[in-house]
XYZ file of C-alpha atoms in Angstrom:
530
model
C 33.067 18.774 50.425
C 30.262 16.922 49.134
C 26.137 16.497 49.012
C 25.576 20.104 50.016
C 21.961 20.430 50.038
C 20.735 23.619 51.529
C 16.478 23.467 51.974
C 16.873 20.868 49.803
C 19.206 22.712 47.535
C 21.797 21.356 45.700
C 24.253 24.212 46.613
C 27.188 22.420 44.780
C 24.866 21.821 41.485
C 24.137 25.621 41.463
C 28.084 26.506 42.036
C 29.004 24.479 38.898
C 25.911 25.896 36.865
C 27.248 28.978 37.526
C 23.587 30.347 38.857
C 23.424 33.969 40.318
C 22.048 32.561 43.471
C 26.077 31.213 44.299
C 28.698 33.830 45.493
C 31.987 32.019 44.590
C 35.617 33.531 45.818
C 39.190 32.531 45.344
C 39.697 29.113 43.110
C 36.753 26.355 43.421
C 36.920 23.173 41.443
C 34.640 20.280 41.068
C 36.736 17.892 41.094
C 38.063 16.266 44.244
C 42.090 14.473 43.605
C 41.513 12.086 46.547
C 39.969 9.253 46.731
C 36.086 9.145 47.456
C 35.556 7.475 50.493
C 32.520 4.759 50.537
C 30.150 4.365 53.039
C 27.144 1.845 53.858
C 24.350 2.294 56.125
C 23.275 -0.080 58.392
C 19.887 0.949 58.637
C 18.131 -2.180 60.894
C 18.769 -2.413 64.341
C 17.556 -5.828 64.241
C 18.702 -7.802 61.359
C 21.700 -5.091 59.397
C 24.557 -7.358 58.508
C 27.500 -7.438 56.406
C 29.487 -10.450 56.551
C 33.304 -10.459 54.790
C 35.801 -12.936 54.740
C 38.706 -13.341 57.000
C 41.817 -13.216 54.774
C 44.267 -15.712 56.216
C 47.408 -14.331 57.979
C 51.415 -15.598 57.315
C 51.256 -14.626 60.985
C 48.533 -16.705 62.133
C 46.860 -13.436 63.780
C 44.241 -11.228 62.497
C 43.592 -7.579 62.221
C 40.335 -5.704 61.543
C 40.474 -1.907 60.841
C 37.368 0.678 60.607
C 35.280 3.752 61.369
C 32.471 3.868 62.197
C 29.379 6.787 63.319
C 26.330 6.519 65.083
C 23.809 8.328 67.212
C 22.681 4.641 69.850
C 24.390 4.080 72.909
C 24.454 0.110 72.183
C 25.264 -1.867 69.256
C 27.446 -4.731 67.535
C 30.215 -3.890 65.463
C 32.124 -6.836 65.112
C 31.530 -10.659 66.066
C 34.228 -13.123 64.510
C 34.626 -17.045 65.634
C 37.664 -17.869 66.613
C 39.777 -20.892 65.647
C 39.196 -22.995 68.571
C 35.635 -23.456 68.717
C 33.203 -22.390 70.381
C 35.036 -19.009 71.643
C 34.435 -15.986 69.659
C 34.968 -12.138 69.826
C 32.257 -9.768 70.284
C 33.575 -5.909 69.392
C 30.196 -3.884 70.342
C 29.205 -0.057 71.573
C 27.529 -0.758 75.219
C 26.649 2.426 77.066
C 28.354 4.478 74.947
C 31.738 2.804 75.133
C 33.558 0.514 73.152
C 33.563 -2.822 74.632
C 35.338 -6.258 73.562
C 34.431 -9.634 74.770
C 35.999 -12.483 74.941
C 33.358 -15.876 74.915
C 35.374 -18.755 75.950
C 31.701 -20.594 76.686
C 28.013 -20.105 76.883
C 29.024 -19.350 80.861
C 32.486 -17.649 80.718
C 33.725 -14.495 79.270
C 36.007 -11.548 79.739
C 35.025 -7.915 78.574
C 37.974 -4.843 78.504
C 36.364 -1.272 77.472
C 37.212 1.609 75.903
C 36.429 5.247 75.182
C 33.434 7.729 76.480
C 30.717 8.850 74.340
C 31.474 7.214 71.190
C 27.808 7.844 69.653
C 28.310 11.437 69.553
C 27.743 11.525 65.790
C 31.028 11.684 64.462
C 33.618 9.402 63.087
C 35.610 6.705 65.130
C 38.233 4.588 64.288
C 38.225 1.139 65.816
C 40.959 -1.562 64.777
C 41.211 -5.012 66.870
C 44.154 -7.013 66.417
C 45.704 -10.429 67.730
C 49.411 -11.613 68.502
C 50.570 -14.573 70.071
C 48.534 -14.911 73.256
C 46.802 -11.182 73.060
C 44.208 -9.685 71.289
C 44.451 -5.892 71.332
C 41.590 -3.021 70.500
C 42.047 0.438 69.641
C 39.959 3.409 69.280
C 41.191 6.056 67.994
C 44.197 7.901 68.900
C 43.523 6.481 72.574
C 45.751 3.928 74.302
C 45.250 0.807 73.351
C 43.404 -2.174 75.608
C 45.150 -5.672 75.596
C 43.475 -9.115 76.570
C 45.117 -12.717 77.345
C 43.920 -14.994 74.977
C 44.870 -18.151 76.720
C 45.935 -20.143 73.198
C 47.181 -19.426 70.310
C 44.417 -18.854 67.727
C 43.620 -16.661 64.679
C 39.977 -15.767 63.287
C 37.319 -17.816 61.864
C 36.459 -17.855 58.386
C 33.948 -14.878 58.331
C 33.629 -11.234 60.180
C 29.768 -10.343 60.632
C 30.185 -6.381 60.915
C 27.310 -4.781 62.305
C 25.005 -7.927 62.931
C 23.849 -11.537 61.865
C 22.305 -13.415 59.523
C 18.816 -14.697 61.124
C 19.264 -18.375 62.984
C 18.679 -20.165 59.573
C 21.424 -18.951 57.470
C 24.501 -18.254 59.998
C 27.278 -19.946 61.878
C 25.562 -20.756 65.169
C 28.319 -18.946 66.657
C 27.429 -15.257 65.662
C 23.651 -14.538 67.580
C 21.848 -12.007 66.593
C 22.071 -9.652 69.083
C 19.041 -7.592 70.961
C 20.490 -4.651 69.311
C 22.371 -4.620 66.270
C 24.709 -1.502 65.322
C 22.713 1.052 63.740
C 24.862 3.908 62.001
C 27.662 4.359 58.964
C 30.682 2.448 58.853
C 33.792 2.558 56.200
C 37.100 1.993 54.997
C 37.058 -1.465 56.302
C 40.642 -3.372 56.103
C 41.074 -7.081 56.950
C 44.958 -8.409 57.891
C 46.012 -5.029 56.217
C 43.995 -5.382 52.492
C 40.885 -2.547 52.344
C 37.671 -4.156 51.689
C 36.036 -3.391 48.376
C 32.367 -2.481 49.214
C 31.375 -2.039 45.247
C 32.296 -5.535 45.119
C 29.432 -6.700 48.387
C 26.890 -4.719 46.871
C 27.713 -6.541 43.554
C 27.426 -10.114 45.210
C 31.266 -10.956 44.454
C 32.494 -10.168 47.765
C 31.035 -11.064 51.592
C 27.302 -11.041 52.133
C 25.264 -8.299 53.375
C 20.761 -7.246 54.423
C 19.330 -4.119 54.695
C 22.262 -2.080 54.052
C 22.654 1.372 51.968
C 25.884 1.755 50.004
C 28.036 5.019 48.840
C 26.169 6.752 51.312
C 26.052 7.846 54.758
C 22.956 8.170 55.769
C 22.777 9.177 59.942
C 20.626 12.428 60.694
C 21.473 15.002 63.281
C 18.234 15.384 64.770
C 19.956 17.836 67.426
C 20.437 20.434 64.696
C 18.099 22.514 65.004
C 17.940 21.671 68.977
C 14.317 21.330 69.659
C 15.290 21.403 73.337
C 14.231 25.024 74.781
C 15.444 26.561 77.757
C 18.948 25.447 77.478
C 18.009 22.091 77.227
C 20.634 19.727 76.741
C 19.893 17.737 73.527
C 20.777 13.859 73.085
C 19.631 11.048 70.221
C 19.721 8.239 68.837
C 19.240 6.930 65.621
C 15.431 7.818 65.350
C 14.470 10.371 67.954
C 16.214 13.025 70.149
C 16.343 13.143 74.238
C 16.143 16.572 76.036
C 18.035 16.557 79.381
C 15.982 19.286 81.404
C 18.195 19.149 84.588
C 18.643 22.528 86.031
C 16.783 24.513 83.942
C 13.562 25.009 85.750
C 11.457 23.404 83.032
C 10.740 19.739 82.216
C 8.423 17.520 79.830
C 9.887 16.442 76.522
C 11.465 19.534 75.424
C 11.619 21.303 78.326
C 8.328 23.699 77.134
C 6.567 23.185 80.990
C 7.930 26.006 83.614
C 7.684 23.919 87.300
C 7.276 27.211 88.478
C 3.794 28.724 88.490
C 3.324 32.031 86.812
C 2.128 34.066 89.564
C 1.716 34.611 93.413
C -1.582 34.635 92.384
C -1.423 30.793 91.407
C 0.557 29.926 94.505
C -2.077 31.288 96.392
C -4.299 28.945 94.787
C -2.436 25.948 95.390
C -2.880 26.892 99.170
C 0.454 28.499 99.961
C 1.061 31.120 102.489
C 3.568 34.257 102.807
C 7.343 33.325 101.630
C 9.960 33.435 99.121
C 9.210 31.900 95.393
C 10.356 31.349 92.109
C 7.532 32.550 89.596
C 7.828 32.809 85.943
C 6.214 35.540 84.812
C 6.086 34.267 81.076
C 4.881 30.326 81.649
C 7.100 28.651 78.974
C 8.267 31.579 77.114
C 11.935 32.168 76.653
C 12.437 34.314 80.239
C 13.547 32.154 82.847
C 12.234 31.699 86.697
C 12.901 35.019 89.250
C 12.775 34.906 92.825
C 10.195 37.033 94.586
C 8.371 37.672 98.018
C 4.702 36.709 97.975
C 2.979 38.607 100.622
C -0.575 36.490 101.441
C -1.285 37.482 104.674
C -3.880 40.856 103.013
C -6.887 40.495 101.438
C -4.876 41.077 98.519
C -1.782 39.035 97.156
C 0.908 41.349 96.689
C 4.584 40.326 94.997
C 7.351 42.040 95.960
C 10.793 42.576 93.997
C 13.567 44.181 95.746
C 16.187 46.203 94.035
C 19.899 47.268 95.571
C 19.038 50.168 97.419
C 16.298 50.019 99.563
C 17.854 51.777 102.625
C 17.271 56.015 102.815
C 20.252 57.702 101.205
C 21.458 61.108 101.831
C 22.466 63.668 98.654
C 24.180 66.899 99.088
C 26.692 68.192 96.633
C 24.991 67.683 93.617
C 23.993 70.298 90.373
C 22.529 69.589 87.147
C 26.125 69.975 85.766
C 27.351 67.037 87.627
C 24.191 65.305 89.485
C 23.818 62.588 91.643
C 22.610 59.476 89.937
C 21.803 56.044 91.422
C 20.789 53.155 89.173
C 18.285 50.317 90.810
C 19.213 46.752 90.139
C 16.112 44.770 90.969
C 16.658 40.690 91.602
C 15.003 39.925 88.006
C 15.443 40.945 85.142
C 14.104 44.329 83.113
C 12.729 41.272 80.317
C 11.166 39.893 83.645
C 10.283 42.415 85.658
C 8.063 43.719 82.366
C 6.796 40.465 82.350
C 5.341 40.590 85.710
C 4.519 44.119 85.364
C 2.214 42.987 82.365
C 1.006 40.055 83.854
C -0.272 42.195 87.337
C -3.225 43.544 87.626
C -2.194 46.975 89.730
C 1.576 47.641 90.625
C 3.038 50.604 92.678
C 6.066 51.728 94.128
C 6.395 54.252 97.285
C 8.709 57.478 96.700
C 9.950 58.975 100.233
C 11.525 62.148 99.058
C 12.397 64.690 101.967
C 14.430 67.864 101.214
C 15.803 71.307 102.276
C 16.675 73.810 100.190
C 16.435 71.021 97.174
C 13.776 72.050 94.457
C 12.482 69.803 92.085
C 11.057 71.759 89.730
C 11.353 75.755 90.419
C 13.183 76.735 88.176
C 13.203 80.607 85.794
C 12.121 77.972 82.834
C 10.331 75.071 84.492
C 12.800 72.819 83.494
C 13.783 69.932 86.277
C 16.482 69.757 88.277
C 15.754 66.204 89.483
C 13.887 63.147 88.181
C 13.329 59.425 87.521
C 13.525 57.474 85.067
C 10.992 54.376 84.011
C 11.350 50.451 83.050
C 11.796 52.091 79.478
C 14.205 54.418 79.576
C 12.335 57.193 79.452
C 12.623 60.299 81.650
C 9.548 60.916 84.278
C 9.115 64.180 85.838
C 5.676 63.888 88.177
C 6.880 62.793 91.368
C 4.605 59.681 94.112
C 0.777 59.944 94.119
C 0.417 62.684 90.824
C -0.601 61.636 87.408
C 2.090 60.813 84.282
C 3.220 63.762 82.317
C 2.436 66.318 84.806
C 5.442 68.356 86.452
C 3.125 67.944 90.232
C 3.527 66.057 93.510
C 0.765 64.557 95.409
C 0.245 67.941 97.081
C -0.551 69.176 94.321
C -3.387 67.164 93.555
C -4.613 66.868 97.200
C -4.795 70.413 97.587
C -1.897 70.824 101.284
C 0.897 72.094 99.931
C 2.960 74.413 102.222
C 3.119 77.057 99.895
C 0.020 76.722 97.093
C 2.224 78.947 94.858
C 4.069 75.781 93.882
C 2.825 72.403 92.675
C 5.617 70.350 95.434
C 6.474 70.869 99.095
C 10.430 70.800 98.180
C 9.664 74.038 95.557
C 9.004 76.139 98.176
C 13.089 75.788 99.155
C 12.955 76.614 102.443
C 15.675 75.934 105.386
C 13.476 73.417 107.114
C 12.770 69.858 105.947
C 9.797 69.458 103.088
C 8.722 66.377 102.074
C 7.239 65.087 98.680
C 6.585 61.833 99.755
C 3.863 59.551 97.554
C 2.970 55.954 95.868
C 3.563 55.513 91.659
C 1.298 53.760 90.527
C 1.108 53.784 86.518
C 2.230 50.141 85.866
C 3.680 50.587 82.521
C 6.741 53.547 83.504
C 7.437 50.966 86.902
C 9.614 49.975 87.878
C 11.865 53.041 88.415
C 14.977 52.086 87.558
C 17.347 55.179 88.252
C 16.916 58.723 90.230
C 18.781 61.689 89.248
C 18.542 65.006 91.883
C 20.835 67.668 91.053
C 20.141 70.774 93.262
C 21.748 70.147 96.636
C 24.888 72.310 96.267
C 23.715 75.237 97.665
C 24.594 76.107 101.210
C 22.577 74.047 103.599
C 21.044 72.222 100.866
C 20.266 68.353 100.854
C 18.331 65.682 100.434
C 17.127 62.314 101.159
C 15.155 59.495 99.265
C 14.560 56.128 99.588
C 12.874 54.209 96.496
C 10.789 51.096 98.290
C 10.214 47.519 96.570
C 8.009 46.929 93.271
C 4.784 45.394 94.639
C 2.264 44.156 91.984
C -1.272 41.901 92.980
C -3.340 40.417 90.677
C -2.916 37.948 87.438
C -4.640 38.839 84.783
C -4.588 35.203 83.708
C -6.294 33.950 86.739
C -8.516 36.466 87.095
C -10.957 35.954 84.148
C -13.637 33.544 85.670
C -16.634 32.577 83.190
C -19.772 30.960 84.848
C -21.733 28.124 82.702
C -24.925 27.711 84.617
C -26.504 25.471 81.839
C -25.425 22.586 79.694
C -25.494 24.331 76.354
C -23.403 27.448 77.716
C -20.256 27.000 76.025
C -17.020 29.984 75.491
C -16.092 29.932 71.833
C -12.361 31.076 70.351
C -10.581 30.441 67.044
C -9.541 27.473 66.359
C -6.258 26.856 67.659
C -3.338 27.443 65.020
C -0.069 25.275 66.990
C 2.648 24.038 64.879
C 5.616 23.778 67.065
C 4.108 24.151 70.456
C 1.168 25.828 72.038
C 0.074 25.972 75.526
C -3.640 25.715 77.039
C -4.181 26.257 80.800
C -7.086 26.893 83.081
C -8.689 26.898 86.702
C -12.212 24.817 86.979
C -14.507 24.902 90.000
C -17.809 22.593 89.550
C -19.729 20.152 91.578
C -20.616 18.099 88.552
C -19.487 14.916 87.698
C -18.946 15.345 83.976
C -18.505 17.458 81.238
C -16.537 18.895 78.168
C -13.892 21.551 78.662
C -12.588 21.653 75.969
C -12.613 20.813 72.324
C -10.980 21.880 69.259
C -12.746 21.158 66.083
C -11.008 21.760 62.947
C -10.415 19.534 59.369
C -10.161 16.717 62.311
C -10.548 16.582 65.882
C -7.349 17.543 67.237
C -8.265 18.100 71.035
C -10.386 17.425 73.812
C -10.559 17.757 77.526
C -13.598 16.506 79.862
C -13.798 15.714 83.133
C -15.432 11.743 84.273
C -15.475 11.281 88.117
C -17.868 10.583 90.643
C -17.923 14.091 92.565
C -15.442 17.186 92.603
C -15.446 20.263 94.888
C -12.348 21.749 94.471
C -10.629 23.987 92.415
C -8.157 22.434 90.366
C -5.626 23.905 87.394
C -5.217 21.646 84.293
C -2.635 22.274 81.643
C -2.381 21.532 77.963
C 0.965 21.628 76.416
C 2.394 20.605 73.136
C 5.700 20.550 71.994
């Protein structure tokens, strides 16, 4: 192991300093017994070279051995004249694969290919090789690809590895290429002797531009992956690619949801009543959910169903050994908070019937049933009463059937009660699991059915500002982004220009206005950087 560098650290500098920061166990020398291997960088992708002579062969033949890395899907690795003028072999990467042609003129070639994905970043070996009437390539531990010469003939006198000279200075035959290999190569070997590299990059050996020596210098720009969402991350030499597909998010690092946030904002876009994907967060980490958006009130209300939406019947059940029914909603707790947050008003309707099935009277007041919140947290008031109060909704609207208790089911008569009502403090919905445990008395039971969540309102949409005059502005902190931030908003006007934004800070770093010749809509822009 070598060139650890940890925040720009020397870690290995420390280690052998013996500095407290290093932890060091079993035996660790600094020292390595085999031989250092030296690479170049061919940092260009339009005029890198290295150019090294073809050693003759007692055969007649040639072979060319190497590895090389690299992050571009296209590049030259190898272009060598052969003997009988003017064919020549080209050994390139060309959409990702190795690829070897054979020029025989300016109009005729043959091509044989090789591999998948061979700019992946790591190290390839790639060895080409002629005998007799064939010319054979090799990449790594793959089978091997042969081509028919069609004669007899060896190399020419020089290999150009990696690109060419410019027009004035090379053999005609080797053309700089549109794109020449950008990347690391080493441990080059030529009819079976290794190439000295301390000798190019003294001048005694070969010829070389724009190389880096003892040194590889190729950059994983995928670690750390910028790509969010489970993005799928992909570069080249100088920039990375984010492959969005699937995830419900595009732009450049897959930061922009293509789902809107809200039924709120579908409503806006002029949608009616139907299943969507919203997501709740925009282009934070939780992904898209699947909801109902009910337009067709005054009000637009989203609705998230859960596994048990159907009246069940309990009997049998004590507060040794209750009954207990967990809801599984079709998002997520993470999302369903989300949208709980995000809402303006939600609720939830509790149908609760019993018969001989108390709630809460009890010798103590303790409860023999409950719910329990999106938290976690044990609730005790039952639909329509306020948080933290052992009551029902008859409670508070005065009709219970027996005014000595605060529910209908407390009185625990032989006929059918019911304690039916709405929830409606937003932060303990949704419920997410009932417990009753008094229905194993004689004639005793129950029944309950828990409906949907249904939330209206977006608190993001619904925070309209009027500007009636040209020097009415809204003014905010100035905005603090370093790997992303996000800006959205609705606009109504009838003007035809005007700022709507601007961010003033050491420089001007943002602004929005609006240039047409009328507008009468209502339209959503969005800002994002990432």
């Amino acid at each position: 192991m070598e060139n650890l560098y940890y925040n720009g650290i020397n870690i290995i500098d420390l280690a052998k300093r013996r500095k407290p920061q290093i932890y060091s166990v079993g035996n660790v020398t600094f020292s390595c017994s085999e031989p250092q291997l030296v690479s170049t960088t061919f940092l260009s992708s339009s005029s890198s070279f290295l150019s090294l002579p073809a050693t003759p062969s007692a055969s007649g033949g040639f072979a060319v051995r190497f590895q090389f890395r690299t992050w571009n899907p296209d590049g030259l690795l190898l272009s060598t004249r052969l003997a009988l003028e003017p064919q020549r072999l080209e050994l390139q990467i060309s959409n990702s694969r190795l690829r070897l042609t054979h020029h025989m003129s300016a109009q005729q070639k043959e091509e044989v290919s090789t591999g998948h994905r061979v700019n992946d970043g790591l190290w390839h070996s790639a060895s080409l090789s002629s005998r007799g009437l064939q010319v054979t390539m090799t990449l790594d531990n793959e089978p091997s690809s042969t081509m028919e010469l069609g004669d007899h003939m060896g190399a020419g006198d020089s290999l150009y590895f990696g690109g060419c000279p410019s027009s004035s200075s090379s053999d005609s035959y080797c053309e700089n290429p549109t794109v020449a290999f950008q990347g690391c190569m080493r441990l080059f070997s030529i009819n079976s002797q290794p190439m000295d590299l301390n000798l190019v990059h003294q001048g005694r050996l070969g010829d070389y531009k724009e190389l880096q020596f003892d040194t590889c210098s190729i950059q994983d720009r995928c670690l750390p992956n910028f790509c969010e969402h489970g993005g799928q991350c992909s570069q080249s030499w100088s920039h990375f690619y984010c492959d969005c597909s699937g995830t419900g998010y595009t732009g450049a690092t897959c930061h922009n949801s293509i789902y809107e946030a809200s039924c709120e904002a579908y409503r806006l876009t002029g949608s009616s009543s139907g299943l969507f994907s919203i997501d709740p967060d925009g282009s934070g980490p939780l992904g898209p959910t699947q909801v109902y958006c009910n337009m067709t009130e005054n009000k637009v209300w989203t609705v998230v169903t859960h596994n048990s939406t159907d009246p069940v019947r309990v009997q049998g059940s004590t507060l040794q050994k209750p009954y207990i029914m967990k809801f599984n909603y079709s998002a997520s707790p993470e999302q369903l908070m989300a949208l709980v947050a995000r809402s303006e008003q939600c609720q939830q309707e509790v149908v609760y019937s019993c018969r001989k099935s108390r709630l809460f009277n009890t010798w103590d007041g303790s409860p023999l049933s409950w719910w329990v919140d999106q938290g976690g947290e044990r609730r005790t008031y039952w639909g329509g009463f306020l948080p933290g109060v052992q009551q029902c909704s008859c409670s508070l609207e005065e009709n219970c059937m027996d005014m000595n208790y605060f529910c209908n089911c407390d009185a625990d008569t032989d006929s059918w009660a019911n304690d039916t009502g709405v929830l409606s403090y937003k932060d303990h919905l949704p419920v997410s699991e009932i417990v009753i445990g008094d229905t194993n008395r004689t004639g005793s039971e129950a029944l309950y059915r828990i409906g949907p969540l249904r939330c209206y309102g977006d608190k993001s949409v619904w925070n309209a500002a009027s500007f009636y005059q040209e020097s009415s502005y809204l003014h905010f902190s100035t905005l603090q982004a370093e790997l992303s931030a996000d800006i959205s908003f609705y606009f109504k006007t009838s003007a035809p220009s005007g700022v709507f934004l601007e961010n003033l800070g050491l420089k001007d770093f943002i602004r929005v206005e609006l240039s047409c010749e009328s507008v009468d809509h209502t339209h959503t822009h969005t800002l994002t950087q990432a």
